[in-house]
Short mmCIF file of C-alpha atoms in Angstrom, two decimals:
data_model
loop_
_atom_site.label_atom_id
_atom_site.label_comp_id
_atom_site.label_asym_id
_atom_site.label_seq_id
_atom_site.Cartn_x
_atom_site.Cartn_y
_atom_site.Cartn_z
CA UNK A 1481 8.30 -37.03 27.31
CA UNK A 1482 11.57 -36.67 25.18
CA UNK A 1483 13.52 -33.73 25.58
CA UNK A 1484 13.01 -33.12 21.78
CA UNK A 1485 9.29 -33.52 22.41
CA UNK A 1486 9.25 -30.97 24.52
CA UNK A 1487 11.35 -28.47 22.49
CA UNK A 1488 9.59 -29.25 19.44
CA UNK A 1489 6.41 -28.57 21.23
CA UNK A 1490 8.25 -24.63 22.96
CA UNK A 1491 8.91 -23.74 19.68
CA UNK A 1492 5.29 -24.52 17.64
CA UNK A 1493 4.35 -22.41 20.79
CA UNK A 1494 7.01 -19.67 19.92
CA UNK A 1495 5.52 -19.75 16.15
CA UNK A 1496 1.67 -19.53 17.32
CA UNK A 1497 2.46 -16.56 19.69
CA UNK A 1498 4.36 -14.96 16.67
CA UNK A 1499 1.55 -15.05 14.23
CA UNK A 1500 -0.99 -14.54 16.91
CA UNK A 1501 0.62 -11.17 17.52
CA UNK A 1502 0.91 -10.56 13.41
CA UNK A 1503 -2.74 -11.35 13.30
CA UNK A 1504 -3.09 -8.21 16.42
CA UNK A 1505 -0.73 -6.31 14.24
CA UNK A 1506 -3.20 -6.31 11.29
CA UNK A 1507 -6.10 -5.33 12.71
CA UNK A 1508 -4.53 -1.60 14.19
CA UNK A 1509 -5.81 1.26 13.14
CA UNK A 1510 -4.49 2.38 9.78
CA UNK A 1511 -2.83 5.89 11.25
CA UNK A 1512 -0.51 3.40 13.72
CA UNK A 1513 0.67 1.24 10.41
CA UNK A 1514 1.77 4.27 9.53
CA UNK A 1515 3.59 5.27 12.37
CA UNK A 1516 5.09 2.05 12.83
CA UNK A 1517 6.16 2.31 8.88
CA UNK A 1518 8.21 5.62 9.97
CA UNK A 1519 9.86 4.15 12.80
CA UNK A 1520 10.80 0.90 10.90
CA UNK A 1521 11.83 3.08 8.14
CA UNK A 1522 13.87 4.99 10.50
CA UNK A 1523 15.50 1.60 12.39
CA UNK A 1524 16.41 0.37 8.27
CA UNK A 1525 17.64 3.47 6.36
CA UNK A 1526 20.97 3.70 7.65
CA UNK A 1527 21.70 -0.08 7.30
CA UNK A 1528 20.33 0.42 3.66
CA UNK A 1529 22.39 3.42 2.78
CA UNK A 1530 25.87 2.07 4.45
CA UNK A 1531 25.30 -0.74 1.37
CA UNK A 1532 24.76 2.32 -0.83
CA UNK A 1533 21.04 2.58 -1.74
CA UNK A 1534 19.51 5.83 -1.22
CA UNK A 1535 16.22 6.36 0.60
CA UNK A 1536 13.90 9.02 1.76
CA UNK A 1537 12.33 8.55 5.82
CA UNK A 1538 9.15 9.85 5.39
CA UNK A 1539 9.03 13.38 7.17
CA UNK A 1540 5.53 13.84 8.52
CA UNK A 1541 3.21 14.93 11.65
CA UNK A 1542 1.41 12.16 13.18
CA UNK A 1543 -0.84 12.75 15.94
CA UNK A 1544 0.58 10.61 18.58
CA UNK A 1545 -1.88 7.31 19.62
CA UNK A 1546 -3.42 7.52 22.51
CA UNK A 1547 -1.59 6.72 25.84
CA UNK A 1548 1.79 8.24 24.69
CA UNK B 1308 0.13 11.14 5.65
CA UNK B 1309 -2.69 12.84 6.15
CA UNK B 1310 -2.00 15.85 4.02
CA UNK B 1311 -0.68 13.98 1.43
CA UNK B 1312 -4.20 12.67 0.88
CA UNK B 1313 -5.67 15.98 1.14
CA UNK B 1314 -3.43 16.98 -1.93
CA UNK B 1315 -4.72 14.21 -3.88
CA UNK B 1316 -8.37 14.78 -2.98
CA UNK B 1317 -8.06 18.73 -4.16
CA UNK B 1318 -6.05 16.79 -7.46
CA UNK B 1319 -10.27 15.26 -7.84
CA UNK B 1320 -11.71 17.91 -7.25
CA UNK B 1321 -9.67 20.34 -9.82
CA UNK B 1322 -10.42 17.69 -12.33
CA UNK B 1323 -6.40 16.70 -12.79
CA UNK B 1324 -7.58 13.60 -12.34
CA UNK B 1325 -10.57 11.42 -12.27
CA UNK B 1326 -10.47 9.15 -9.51
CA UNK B 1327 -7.29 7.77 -7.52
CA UNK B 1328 -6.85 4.89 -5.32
CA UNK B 1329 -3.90 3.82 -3.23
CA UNK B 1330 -2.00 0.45 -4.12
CA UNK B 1331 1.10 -1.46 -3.49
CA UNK B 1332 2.15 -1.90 0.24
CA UNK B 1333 0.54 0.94 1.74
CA UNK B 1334 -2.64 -0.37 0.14
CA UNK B 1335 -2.08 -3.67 1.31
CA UNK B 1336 -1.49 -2.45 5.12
CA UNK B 1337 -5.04 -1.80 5.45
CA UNK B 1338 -5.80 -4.97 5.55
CA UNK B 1339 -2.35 -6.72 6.87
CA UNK B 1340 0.31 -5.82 9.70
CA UNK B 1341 2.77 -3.08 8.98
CA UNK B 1342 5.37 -4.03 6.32
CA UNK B 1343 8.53 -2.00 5.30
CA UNK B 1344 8.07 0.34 2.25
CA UNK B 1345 9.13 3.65 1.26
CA UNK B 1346 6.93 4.98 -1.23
CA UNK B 1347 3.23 5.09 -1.29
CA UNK B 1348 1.96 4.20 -4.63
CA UNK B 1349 -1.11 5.82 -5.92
CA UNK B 1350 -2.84 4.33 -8.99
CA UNK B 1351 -4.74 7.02 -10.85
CA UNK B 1352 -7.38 7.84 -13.88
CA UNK B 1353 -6.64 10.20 -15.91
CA UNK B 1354 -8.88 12.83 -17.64
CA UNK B 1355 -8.78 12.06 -21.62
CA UNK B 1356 -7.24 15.48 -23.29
CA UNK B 1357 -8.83 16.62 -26.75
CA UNK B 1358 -6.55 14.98 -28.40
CA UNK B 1359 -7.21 11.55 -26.51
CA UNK B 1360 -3.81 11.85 -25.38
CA UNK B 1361 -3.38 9.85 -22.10
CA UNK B 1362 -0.24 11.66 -20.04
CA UNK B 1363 0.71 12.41 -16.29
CA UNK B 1364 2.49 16.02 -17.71
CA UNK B 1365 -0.69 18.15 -16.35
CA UNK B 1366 -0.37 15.80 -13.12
CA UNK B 1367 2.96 16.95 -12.62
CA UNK B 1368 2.32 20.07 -13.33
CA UNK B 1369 0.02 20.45 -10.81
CA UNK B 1370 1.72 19.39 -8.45
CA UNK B 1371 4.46 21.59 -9.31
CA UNK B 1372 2.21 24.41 -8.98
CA UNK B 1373 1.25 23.74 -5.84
CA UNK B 1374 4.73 23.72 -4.52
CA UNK B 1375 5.71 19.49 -4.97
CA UNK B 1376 9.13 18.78 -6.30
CA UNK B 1377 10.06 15.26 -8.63
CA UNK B 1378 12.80 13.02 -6.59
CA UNK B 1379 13.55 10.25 -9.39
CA UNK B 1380 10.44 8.59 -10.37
CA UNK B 1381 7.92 10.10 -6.95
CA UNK B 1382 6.67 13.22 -6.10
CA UNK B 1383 7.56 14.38 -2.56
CA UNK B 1384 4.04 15.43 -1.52
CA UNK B 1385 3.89 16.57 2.39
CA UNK B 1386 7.10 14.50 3.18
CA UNK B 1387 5.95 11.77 1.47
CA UNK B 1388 7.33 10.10 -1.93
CA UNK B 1389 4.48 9.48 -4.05
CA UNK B 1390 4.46 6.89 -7.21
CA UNK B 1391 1.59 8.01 -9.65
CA UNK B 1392 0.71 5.27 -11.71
CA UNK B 1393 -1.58 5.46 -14.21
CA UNK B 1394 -4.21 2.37 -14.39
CA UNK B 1395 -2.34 0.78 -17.78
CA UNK B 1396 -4.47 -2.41 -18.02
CA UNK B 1397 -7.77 -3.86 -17.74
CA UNK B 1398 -7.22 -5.53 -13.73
CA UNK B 1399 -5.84 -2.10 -13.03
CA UNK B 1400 -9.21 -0.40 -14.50
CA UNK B 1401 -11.64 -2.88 -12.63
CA UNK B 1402 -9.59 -2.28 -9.52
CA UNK B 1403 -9.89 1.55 -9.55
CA UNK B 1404 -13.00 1.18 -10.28
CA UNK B 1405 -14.19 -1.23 -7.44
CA UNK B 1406 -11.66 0.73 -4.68
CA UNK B 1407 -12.95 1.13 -1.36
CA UNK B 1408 -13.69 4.48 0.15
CA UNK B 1409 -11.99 4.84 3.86
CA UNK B 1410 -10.90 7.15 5.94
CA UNK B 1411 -7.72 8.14 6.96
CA UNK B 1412 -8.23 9.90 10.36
CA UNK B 1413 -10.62 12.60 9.06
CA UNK B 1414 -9.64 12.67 5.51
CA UNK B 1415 -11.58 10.36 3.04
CA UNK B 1416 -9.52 8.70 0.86
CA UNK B 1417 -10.00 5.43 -1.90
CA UNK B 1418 -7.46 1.80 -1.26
CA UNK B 1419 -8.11 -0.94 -3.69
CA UNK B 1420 -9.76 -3.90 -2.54
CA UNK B 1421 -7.59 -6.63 -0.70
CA UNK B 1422 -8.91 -9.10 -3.83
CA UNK B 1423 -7.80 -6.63 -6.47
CA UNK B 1424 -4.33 -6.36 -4.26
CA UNK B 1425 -3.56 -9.91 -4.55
CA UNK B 1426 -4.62 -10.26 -8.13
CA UNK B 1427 -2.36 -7.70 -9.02
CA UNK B 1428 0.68 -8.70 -6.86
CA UNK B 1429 -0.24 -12.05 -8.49
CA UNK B 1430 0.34 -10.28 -11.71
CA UNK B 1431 2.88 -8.75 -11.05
CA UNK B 1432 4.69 -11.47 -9.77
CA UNK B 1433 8.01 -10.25 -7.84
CA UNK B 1434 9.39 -12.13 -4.81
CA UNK B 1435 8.32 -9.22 -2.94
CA UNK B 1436 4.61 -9.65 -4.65
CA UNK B 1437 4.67 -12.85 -3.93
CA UNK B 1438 5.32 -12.29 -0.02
CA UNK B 1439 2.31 -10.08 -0.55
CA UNK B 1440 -0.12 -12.28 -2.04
CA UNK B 1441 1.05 -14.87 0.89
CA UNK B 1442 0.07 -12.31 3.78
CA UNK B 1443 -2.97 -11.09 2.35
CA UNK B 1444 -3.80 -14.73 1.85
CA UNK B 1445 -3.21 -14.93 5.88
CA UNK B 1446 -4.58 -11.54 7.30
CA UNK B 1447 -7.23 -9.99 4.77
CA UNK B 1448 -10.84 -10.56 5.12
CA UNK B 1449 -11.20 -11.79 1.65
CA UNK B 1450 -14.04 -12.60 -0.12
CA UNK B 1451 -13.30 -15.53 -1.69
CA UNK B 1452 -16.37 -16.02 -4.45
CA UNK B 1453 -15.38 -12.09 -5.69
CA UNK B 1454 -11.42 -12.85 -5.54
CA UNK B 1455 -12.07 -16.35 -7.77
CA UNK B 1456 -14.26 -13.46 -10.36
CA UNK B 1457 -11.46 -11.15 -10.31
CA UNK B 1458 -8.57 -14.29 -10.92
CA UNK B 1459 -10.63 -16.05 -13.40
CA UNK B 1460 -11.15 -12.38 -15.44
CA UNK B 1461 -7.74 -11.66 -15.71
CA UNK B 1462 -6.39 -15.00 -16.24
CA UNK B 1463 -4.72 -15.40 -13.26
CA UNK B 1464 -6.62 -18.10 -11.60
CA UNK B 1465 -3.63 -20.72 -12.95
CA UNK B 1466 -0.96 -18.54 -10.77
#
């Protein structure tokens, strides 16, 4: 096989993992969207408000999921 | 979240308004993985007044009663910004209409359907509606025979 075979073929293997896990993503329980909304929210507000746009992190109490 | 839906559940029951049903990304996320947003957008129907006015005033009043401050065009209710909109056309009507009841952990709440979510982003038609329509497309159960009513009603079935 030609070495650009096989990378070809690593990296259609990289995208079906990646929307294999989006599909996993999708199907978790609506209270850990939430939670994961807060903590992306978190990772992108200061990146968004060094270029000058203001936004709010949502401030509320989530029962933590099971396990942590 | 949680008691953020609460708030809008006693806003039913004290007759404010008639029926509400969650939209936009937040809506969508039932039904897709977990995209960035920062407001939660809450599509509402209001009680007619005597006059037959149609206004959100006695919805933010409410609200302000019960402690909830404006921040530009939400209303911070339990740490969360809320976006009232009021159902302004016909897809928006049906939609309301046809939401689903769920539950948020114990709480009951209404999200529109994932059909009536496309339709609209479809509608609405932002690059950012657009990336909607494409992952509901890919990760919603949709019913395909209802979505192709829904499209066809609101002239949409060409986008």
């Amino acid at each position: 096989m030609k070495p650009m075979e096989t990378l070809n073929r690593e990296i259609a293997g990289l995208f079906a993992a990646k929307e294999a896990r989006r599909r996993k993503l999708a199907k978790l329980p609506f209270p850990e969207k939430v939670r994961a909304v807060v903590r992306l929210q978190r990772m992108v507000a200061p990146v968004l408000r060094a270029r000058g746009r203001q936004v709010r992190v949502w401030t509320i109490e989530e029962s933590a999921p099971p396990g942590e | 979240m949680e008691k953020t839906l609460q708030v809008l559940n006693d806003l039913v029951r004290a007759g404010v308004v008639s029926r509400y049903a969650i939209g936009g990304a937040m809506g969508a996320m039932f039904y897709i993985e977990p995209v960035l947003t920062f407001d939660l957008d809450v599509f509402v129907v209001l009680p007619q007044t005597h006059g037959g006015l149609l206004t959100l005033e006695p919805l933010y009043e409410a609200l302000r009663a019960r402690g909830y401050r404006e921040e530009d065009e939400c209303v911070n209710i339990e740490g969360v910004p809320v976006q009232v909109l009021p159902a302004y056309n016909a897809l928006l009507e049906e939609a309301l209409a046809e939401a689903r009841e769920m539950r948020y952990e114990a709480t009951p709440t209404r999200v529109l359907r994932p059909e009536h979510l496309l339709a609209i982003a479809l509608q609405t038609g932002r690059d950012k509606d657009r990336e909607r329509v494409r992952l509901l497309r890919e990760q919603a159960r949709l019913d395909q025979k209802y979505l192709k009513g829904v499209l066809s009603r609101h002239r949409l079935d060409d986008k």
